[in-house]
């Protein structure tokens, strides 16, 4: 599996790790212009570390759902094209704004990913990718609602958290339900559990039907 252009492997403390070129955001180690992309703090980073074929490429136009304080979306903006970062909570959104200050391709949107109509006037259609990491119930519903922004050959690259759906249910059952809902709108290309980086998370790569 090849990494997106602009994502490389470099040695940090004797380990071969993912890195992107950009300004540090969350206290991550650096090597010159390169910053460590910590897979233990990033679901997308874990997907890349595990060899999933995300289909992401340098210069892609991206809608990132669940941007939080900017940990992962800042890495995405380091290698992608225009990157729209949606985050609903005001406190992490302030940190997201700081991360965007040094990144001219990163556009923070303090919006609710469950209500794409509130940012449809800002986000272009025909995007190369929707990247999702939203810790809320109804995660598959969020994906289907935001399908509208994807190009016909675009990619959904999502991490689904079982405990956000049902803290008491078996994660395998939760993921079966998530995939069944997604399959109404998407062709599932690849799935993989994100252990050991993130417990009870499922990485999914899909494309619109």
Backbone as numpy.savetxt, mean C-alpha at the origin, in Angstrom:
# Nx Ny Nz CAx CAy CAz Cx Cy Cz
11.29 -12.57 -9.01 10.43 -11.37 -9.01 11.32 -10.13 -9.01
11.12 -9.28 -10.01 11.90 -8.05 -10.07 11.24 -6.97 -9.24
12.05 -6.12 -8.65 11.55 -5.01 -7.86 11.18 -3.85 -8.78
10.27 -2.98 -8.34 9.98 -1.79 -9.14 11.23 -0.95 -9.34
11.34 -0.29 -10.49 12.44 0.65 -10.70 12.44 1.67 -9.57
13.61 1.91 -8.99 13.70 2.84 -7.87 13.68 2.17 -6.52
13.42 0.85 -6.50 13.52 0.06 -5.28 14.71 -0.89 -5.47
15.64 -0.86 -4.53 16.85 -1.67 -4.66 17.09 -2.45 -3.38
18.07 -3.32 -3.44 18.55 -3.99 -2.23 19.92 -3.44 -1.88
20.07 -3.06 -0.61 21.36 -2.56 -0.12 21.63 -3.21 1.24
22.87 -3.16 1.63 23.25 -3.78 2.90 23.11 -2.77 4.03
22.34 -3.15 5.04 22.21 -2.37 6.27 22.54 -3.30 7.43
23.55 -2.94 8.22 23.95 -3.75 9.37 24.16 -5.21 8.99
24.78 -5.41 7.84 25.13 -6.76 7.43 24.00 -7.55 6.80
22.82 -6.93 6.63 21.68 -7.61 6.03 21.31 -6.95 4.70
20.90 -7.76 3.76 20.43 -7.30 2.46 18.97 -6.88 2.60
18.70 -5.57 2.47 17.36 -5.05 2.74 16.86 -4.18 1.58
15.56 -3.98 1.53 14.97 -3.08 0.56 15.31 -1.64 0.90
15.41 -0.80 -0.13 15.69 0.61 0.09 15.14 1.43 -1.07
14.79 2.67 -0.78 14.43 3.65 -1.80 15.25 4.92 -1.54
15.35 5.75 -2.56 16.12 6.99 -2.44 15.19 8.12 -2.05
15.41 8.71 -0.87 14.55 9.80 -0.43 14.89 10.26 0.97
14.17 11.26 1.43 14.37 11.82 2.76 13.77 10.89 3.81
14.50 10.60 4.93 13.96 9.73 5.98 12.65 10.27 6.55
11.78 9.35 6.98 10.47 9.72 7.49 10.24 9.21 8.91
10.65 7.98 9.20 10.27 7.36 10.49 11.49 6.86 11.27
12.62 7.54 11.11 13.82 7.16 11.84 14.53 5.95 11.28
14.25 5.60 10.03 14.86 4.44 9.41 16.33 4.70 9.10
17.17 3.65 9.13 18.58 3.81 8.79 18.74 4.27 7.34
19.83 4.97 7.08 20.11 5.45 5.73 21.52 5.08 5.33
21.75 5.08 4.03 23.07 4.86 3.45 23.21 5.84 2.30
23.79 7.00 2.61 23.82 8.07 1.62 22.41 8.54 1.33
22.03 8.51 0.04 20.68 8.94 -0.34 19.63 7.87 -0.13
20.07 6.65 0.21 19.14 5.52 0.30 18.63 5.34 1.71
17.34 5.01 1.82 16.70 4.79 3.12 16.14 3.38 3.19
16.38 2.72 4.29 15.89 1.36 4.50 14.37 1.34 4.45
13.83 0.38 3.72 12.38 0.14 3.69 12.12 -1.05 4.60
11.65 -0.77 5.79 11.53 -1.79 6.85 10.24 -2.59 6.64
10.38 -3.84 6.22 9.21 -4.68 5.94 8.40 -4.98 7.20
9.01 -4.84 8.36 8.26 -5.09 9.60 7.38 -3.90 9.98
7.56 -2.80 9.29 6.72 -1.63 9.51 5.89 -1.28 8.29
5.93 -2.15 7.28 5.26 -1.84 6.02 4.71 -3.12 5.41
3.39 -3.16 5.20 2.78 -4.35 4.59 3.24 -4.51 3.14
3.31 -3.40 2.40 3.78 -3.49 1.03 5.24 -3.93 0.98
6.05 -3.40 1.91 7.43 -3.84 1.98 7.53 -5.33 2.23
6.64 -5.86 3.09 6.63 -7.30 3.36 6.25 -8.07 2.10
5.30 -7.56 1.33 4.90 -8.24 0.10 6.08 -8.33 -0.86
6.85 -7.26 -0.96 8.03 -7.28 -1.83 9.10 -8.22 -1.29
9.32 -8.20 0.02 10.31 -9.09 0.62 9.95 -10.55 0.40
8.67 -10.85 0.41 8.21 -12.23 0.23 8.16 -12.65 -1.24
8.52 -11.74 -2.13 8.60 -12.09 -3.54 7.30 -12.02 -4.30
6.29 -11.36 -3.75 5.03 -11.24 -4.48 5.21 -10.35 -5.70
4.56 -10.71 -6.78 4.62 -9.94 -8.02 3.54 -8.87 -7.97
3.87 -7.72 -7.42 2.89 -6.65 -7.23 2.53 -5.95 -8.54
3.37 -6.08 -9.55 3.13 -5.36 -10.79 3.45 -3.89 -10.73
3.92 -3.41 -9.57 4.27 -1.99 -9.45 5.53 -1.69 -10.24
5.59 -0.49 -10.80 6.74 -0.08 -11.60 7.08 1.36 -11.32
8.32 1.71 -11.57 8.73 3.09 -11.39 7.91 4.03 -12.25
7.47 5.13 -11.67 6.68 6.11 -12.40 5.19 5.85 -12.41
4.74 4.74 -11.80 3.31 4.44 -11.75 2.51 5.54 -11.06
1.29 5.74 -11.52 0.34 6.58 -10.81 -0.39 5.71 -9.79
-0.47 6.20 -8.54 -0.90 5.36 -7.43 -1.91 6.09 -6.54
-2.94 5.36 -6.13 -3.81 5.80 -5.04 -3.50 4.92 -3.86
-3.06 5.52 -2.75 -2.70 4.77 -1.56 -3.77 5.00 -0.49
-4.44 3.94 -0.08 -5.52 4.02 0.90 -5.01 3.56 2.27
-5.17 4.41 3.26 -4.69 4.09 4.60 -3.25 4.52 4.79
-2.95 5.75 4.40 -1.57 6.23 4.40 -0.99 6.44 5.78
-1.85 6.60 6.80 -1.39 6.81 8.19 -0.38 7.96 8.23
0.74 7.76 8.92 1.71 8.84 9.08 2.72 8.92 7.93
2.56 8.06 6.93 3.40 8.17 5.75 4.54 7.18 5.65
4.59 6.20 6.55 5.70 5.25 6.55 5.87 4.58 5.19
4.83 3.89 4.72 4.95 3.17 3.45 4.73 4.06 2.25
3.76 4.94 2.31 3.45 5.74 1.12 4.62 6.66 0.77
5.45 7.02 1.73 6.63 7.83 1.40 7.59 7.03 0.54
7.74 5.72 0.81 8.58 4.87 -0.04 7.97 4.75 -1.43
6.65 4.60 -1.49 5.98 4.50 -2.79 6.23 5.77 -3.60
6.07 6.92 -2.98 6.29 8.18 -3.68 7.75 8.36 -4.09
8.67 7.67 -3.41 10.08 7.74 -3.79 10.32 7.15 -5.18
9.53 6.12 -5.56 9.78 5.49 -6.87 8.64 5.66 -7.87
7.45 5.99 -7.39 6.28 6.07 -8.27 6.14 7.47 -8.87
5.10 7.61 -9.69 4.72 8.91 -10.21 3.78 9.59 -9.22
2.75 10.28 -9.70 1.81 10.93 -8.79 1.19 9.91 -7.83
1.28 10.22 -6.54 0.84 9.29 -5.50 -0.14 10.01 -4.59
-1.41 9.60 -4.66 -2.46 10.21 -3.85 -2.61 9.40 -2.56
-2.43 10.05 -1.43 -2.38 9.37 -0.14 -3.59 9.74 0.70
-4.48 8.77 0.91 -5.72 9.00 1.64 -5.57 8.54 3.08
-5.85 9.44 4.02 -5.82 9.11 5.45 -6.91 9.90 6.14
-7.70 9.20 6.97 -8.86 9.82 7.60 -8.53 10.45 8.95
-7.68 9.82 9.75 -7.40 10.28 11.12 -6.50 11.51 11.09
-6.88 12.51 11.84 -6.19 13.80 11.75 -4.77 13.76 12.32
-4.55 12.98 13.39 -3.22 12.98 14.00 -2.15 12.41 13.06
-2.32 11.19 12.52 -1.31 10.71 11.57 -1.26 11.54 10.30
-2.38 12.16 9.93 -2.38 12.99 8.73 -1.41 14.15 8.85
-1.20 14.66 10.06 -0.23 15.74 10.25 1.17 15.25 9.93
1.50 14.04 10.36 2.80 13.47 10.02 2.90 13.19 8.52
1.81 12.78 7.92 1.78 12.55 6.48 2.10 13.83 5.72
1.57 14.94 6.18 1.86 16.22 5.55 3.34 16.54 5.62
3.97 16.22 6.75 5.41 16.44 6.89 6.19 15.57 5.90
5.77 14.31 5.74 6.44 13.41 4.81 6.31 13.91 3.38
5.19 14.55 3.08 4.95 15.04 1.73 5.70 16.32 1.42
6.15 17.02 2.45 6.81 18.31 2.23 8.03 18.19 1.33
8.74 17.06 1.41 9.95 16.85 0.61 9.68 16.01 -0.64
8.43 15.75 -0.93 8.10 14.85 -2.05 7.04 15.51 -2.93
7.48 16.03 -4.06 6.57 16.78 -4.91 5.53 15.90 -5.59
5.76 14.58 -5.60 4.79 13.69 -6.25 3.79 13.09 -5.26
3.89 13.44 -3.98 3.02 12.89 -2.94 1.95 13.91 -2.57
0.68 13.50 -2.74 -0.44 14.41 -2.51 -1.33 13.88 -1.38
-1.19 14.41 -0.16 -2.01 13.93 0.97 -3.45 14.40 0.85
-4.37 13.49 1.19 -5.80 13.79 1.18 -6.38 13.32 2.51
-6.84 14.23 3.32 -7.45 13.87 4.60 -8.91 13.53 4.32
-9.11 12.27 3.92 -10.41 11.78 3.48 -10.62 10.37 4.01
-11.84 9.88 3.88 -12.24 8.55 4.31 -12.23 7.63 3.09
-11.40 6.58 3.13 -11.29 5.66 1.98 -12.60 4.94 1.69
-13.53 4.94 2.65 -14.84 4.34 2.43 -15.78 5.25 1.66
-15.32 6.47 1.37 -16.14 7.46 0.67 -15.36 8.07 -0.49
-15.06 7.27 -1.51 -14.24 7.78 -2.62 -14.86 8.95 -3.36
-16.16 9.11 -3.24 -16.80 10.24 -3.91 -16.29 11.57 -3.37
-15.74 11.56 -2.14 -15.26 12.81 -1.55 -13.90 13.24 -2.09
-13.21 12.36 -2.80 -11.93 12.76 -3.40 -11.85 12.43 -4.89
-12.98 12.04 -5.47 -13.00 11.71 -6.90 -12.70 12.93 -7.77
-12.96 14.13 -7.25 -12.69 15.34 -8.03 -11.20 15.68 -8.04
-10.42 15.03 -7.18 -8.98 15.30 -7.09 -8.17 14.19 -7.73
-8.57 12.95 -7.48 -7.80 11.79 -7.94 -8.19 11.47 -9.39
-7.18 11.34 -10.23 -7.44 11.03 -11.63 -7.92 9.59 -11.78
-8.58 9.31 -12.86 -8.97 7.93 -13.18 -7.90 7.31 -14.07
-8.00 6.00 -14.27 -7.01 5.32 -15.09 -5.67 5.14 -14.41
-5.68 5.00 -13.08 -4.43 4.85 -12.33 -3.81 3.46 -12.56
-2.50 3.41 -12.41 -1.79 2.14 -12.55 -2.03 1.22 -11.36
-2.21 1.80 -10.17 -2.33 0.95 -8.98 -3.12 1.62 -7.87
-3.86 0.80 -7.15 -4.40 1.16 -5.84 -3.71 0.28 -4.82
-3.03 0.92 -3.87 -2.36 0.20 -2.78 -3.18 0.44 -1.53
-3.53 -0.63 -0.82 -4.45 -0.50 0.31 -3.91 -1.14 1.56
-3.98 -0.39 2.67 -3.67 -0.90 4.01 -4.55 -0.16 5.00
-5.81 -0.53 5.02 -6.81 0.16 5.82 -7.26 -0.77 6.94
-6.98 -0.41 8.17 -7.33 -1.24 9.32 -8.74 -0.90 9.80
-9.72 -1.36 9.04 -11.12 -1.12 9.39 -11.92 -2.33 8.95
-13.11 -2.48 9.47 -13.98 -3.53 8.95 -14.44 -3.16 7.54
-14.80 -4.17 6.77 -15.23 -3.91 5.42 -14.09 -3.56 4.48
-12.93 -4.21 4.68 -11.76 -3.88 3.87 -11.97 -4.21 2.39
-12.63 -5.34 2.09 -12.89 -5.69 0.70 -13.83 -4.67 0.06
-14.77 -4.18 0.83 -15.69 -3.16 0.34 -14.92 -1.89 -0.04
-13.94 -1.52 0.76 -13.10 -0.37 0.43 -12.42 -0.58 -0.93
-11.94 -1.79 -1.15 -11.27 -2.09 -2.42 -12.23 -1.94 -3.59
-13.43 -2.50 -3.46 -14.37 -2.45 -4.57 -14.87 -1.02 -4.82
-15.03 -0.24 -3.77 -15.46 1.14 -3.94 -14.44 1.97 -4.70
-13.14 1.66 -4.49 -12.07 2.44 -5.10 -11.58 1.85 -6.43
-12.21 0.78 -6.86 -11.90 0.19 -8.16 -12.10 1.21 -9.28
-12.98 2.14 -9.08 -13.33 3.14 -10.09 -12.12 3.93 -10.59
-11.07 4.01 -9.79 -9.91 4.81 -10.16 -8.89 4.05 -10.99
-9.02 2.73 -11.08 -8.02 1.91 -11.74 -8.21 1.86 -13.26
-7.09 1.82 -13.97 -7.12 1.51 -15.39 -7.57 0.06 -15.58
-7.98 -0.29 -16.79 -8.46 -1.65 -17.04 -7.41 -2.70 -16.71
-6.13 -2.36 -16.93 -5.05 -3.27 -16.62 -4.30 -2.88 -15.35
-4.94 -2.04 -14.52 -4.32 -1.60 -13.27 -4.30 -2.71 -12.23
-3.60 -2.45 -11.13 -3.44 -3.45 -10.08 -3.99 -2.95 -8.75
-4.69 -3.83 -8.06 -4.97 -3.65 -6.64 -3.90 -4.41 -5.88
-3.19 -3.73 -4.99 -2.15 -4.34 -4.17 -2.53 -4.05 -2.72
-3.08 -5.05 -2.04 -3.71 -4.79 -0.75 -3.26 -5.76 0.32
-3.26 -5.26 1.55 -3.01 -6.09 2.72 -4.26 -6.05 3.58
-4.83 -7.23 3.85 -6.06 -7.33 4.63 -5.74 -7.89 6.01
-6.23 -7.20 7.02 -5.96 -7.58 8.42 -7.17 -8.31 8.99
-6.97 -9.58 9.37 -8.09 -10.40 9.84 -8.75 -9.79 11.07
-7.95 -9.30 12.00 -8.51 -8.81 13.27 -9.32 -7.54 13.10
-9.11 -6.83 12.02 -9.94 -5.65 11.76 -11.34 -6.04 11.32
-11.48 -7.24 10.77 -12.80 -7.72 10.36 -13.53 -8.40 11.52
-12.84 -9.31 12.20 -13.46 -10.04 13.30 -12.35 -10.60 14.18
-12.21 -10.03 15.37 -11.11 -10.41 16.26 -11.27 -11.83 16.79
-12.48 -12.38 16.73 -12.72 -13.72 17.29 -12.68 -14.82 16.25
-12.75 -14.47 14.96 -12.85 -15.48 13.90 -11.48 -16.03 13.52
-11.48 -17.21 12.96 -10.27 -17.79 12.41 -9.83 -16.94 11.21
-8.57 -16.49 11.17 -8.12 -15.65 10.06 -8.36 -16.28 8.69
-8.20 -17.60 8.57 -8.43 -18.25 7.28 -9.86 -18.04 6.81
-10.81 -18.11 7.74 -12.21 -17.89 7.39 -12.45 -16.45 6.96
-11.81 -15.52 7.69 -11.94 -14.11 7.33 -11.41 -13.87 5.93
-10.25 -14.43 5.64 -9.64 -14.20 4.32 -10.46 -14.84 3.20
-11.07 -15.98 3.48 -11.96 -16.60 2.48 -13.11 -15.66 2.15
-13.68 -15.02 3.17 -14.78 -14.09 2.94 -14.32 -12.86 2.16
-13.14 -12.35 2.51 -12.59 -11.19 1.81 -12.39 -11.50 0.32
-11.80 -12.65 0.04 -11.53 -13.02 -1.35 -12.83 -13.24 -2.12
-13.82 -13.84 -1.47 -15.10 -14.06 -2.14 -15.74 -12.73 -2.53
-15.64 -11.73 -1.65 -16.21 -10.42 -1.97 -15.41 -9.74 -3.08
-14.10 -9.84 -3.03 -13.27 -9.22 -4.06 -13.55 -9.80 -5.45
-13.81 -11.11 -5.49 -13.94 -11.78 -6.78 -15.14 -11.31 -7.60
-16.03 -10.56 -6.98 -17.13 -9.98 -7.74 -16.65 -8.87 -8.67
-15.54 -8.23 -8.31 -15.06 -7.08 -9.07 -13.64 -7.25 -9.61
-12.89 -8.21 -9.07 -11.47 -8.35 -9.41 -11.13 -9.78 -9.78
-10.12 -9.92 -10.63 -9.48 -11.20 -10.85 -8.29 -11.29 -9.90
-8.29 -12.28 -9.03 -7.21 -12.44 -8.05 -6.00 -13.06 -8.75
-4.86 -12.37 -8.70 -3.66 -12.85 -9.35 -2.73 -13.60 -8.40
-2.68 -13.15 -7.15 -1.76 -13.77 -6.19 -2.20 -13.43 -4.77
-2.05 -14.39 -3.87 -2.29 -14.14 -2.45 -1.16 -14.78 -1.65
-0.85 -14.17 -0.51 0.15 -14.76 0.37 0.01 -14.16 1.77
0.11 -15.02 2.77 0.14 -14.53 4.15 1.44 -13.76 4.37
1.38 -12.72 5.19 2.53 -11.84 5.36 3.38 -12.18 6.57
3.21 -13.39 7.12 4.11 -13.87 8.16 5.50 -14.05 7.53
6.58 -13.85 8.26 6.65 -13.50 9.69 6.65 -12.00 9.95
6.46 -11.20 8.91 6.55 -9.76 9.10 5.32 -9.18 9.79
4.13 -9.71 9.45 2.88 -9.20 10.01 1.93 -10.37 10.23
1.55 -10.59 11.47 0.67 -11.71 11.80 -0.75 -11.45 11.30
-1.40 -12.52 10.85 -2.82 -12.49 10.49 -3.14 -11.42 9.44
-2.25 -11.27 8.48 -2.46 -10.39 7.33 -2.35 -11.21 6.05
-3.17 -10.86 5.08 -3.11 -11.50 3.77 -2.78 -10.45 2.72
-1.72 -10.70 1.95 -1.39 -9.84 0.83 -2.12 -10.34 -0.41
-2.70 -9.42 -1.17 -3.46 -9.77 -2.37 -3.05 -8.84 -3.51
-2.84 -9.44 -4.67 -2.65 -8.68 -5.91 -3.78 -9.08 -6.86
-4.46 -8.09 -7.40 -5.62 -8.36 -8.25 -5.71 -7.31 -9.35
-6.53 -7.60 -10.35 -6.76 -6.64 -11.43 -8.26 -6.57 -11.69
-8.78 -5.43 -12.14 -10.23 -5.32 -12.33 -10.75 -6.29 -13.38
-11.95 -6.80 -13.16 -12.62 -7.62 -14.17 -13.24 -6.73 -15.23
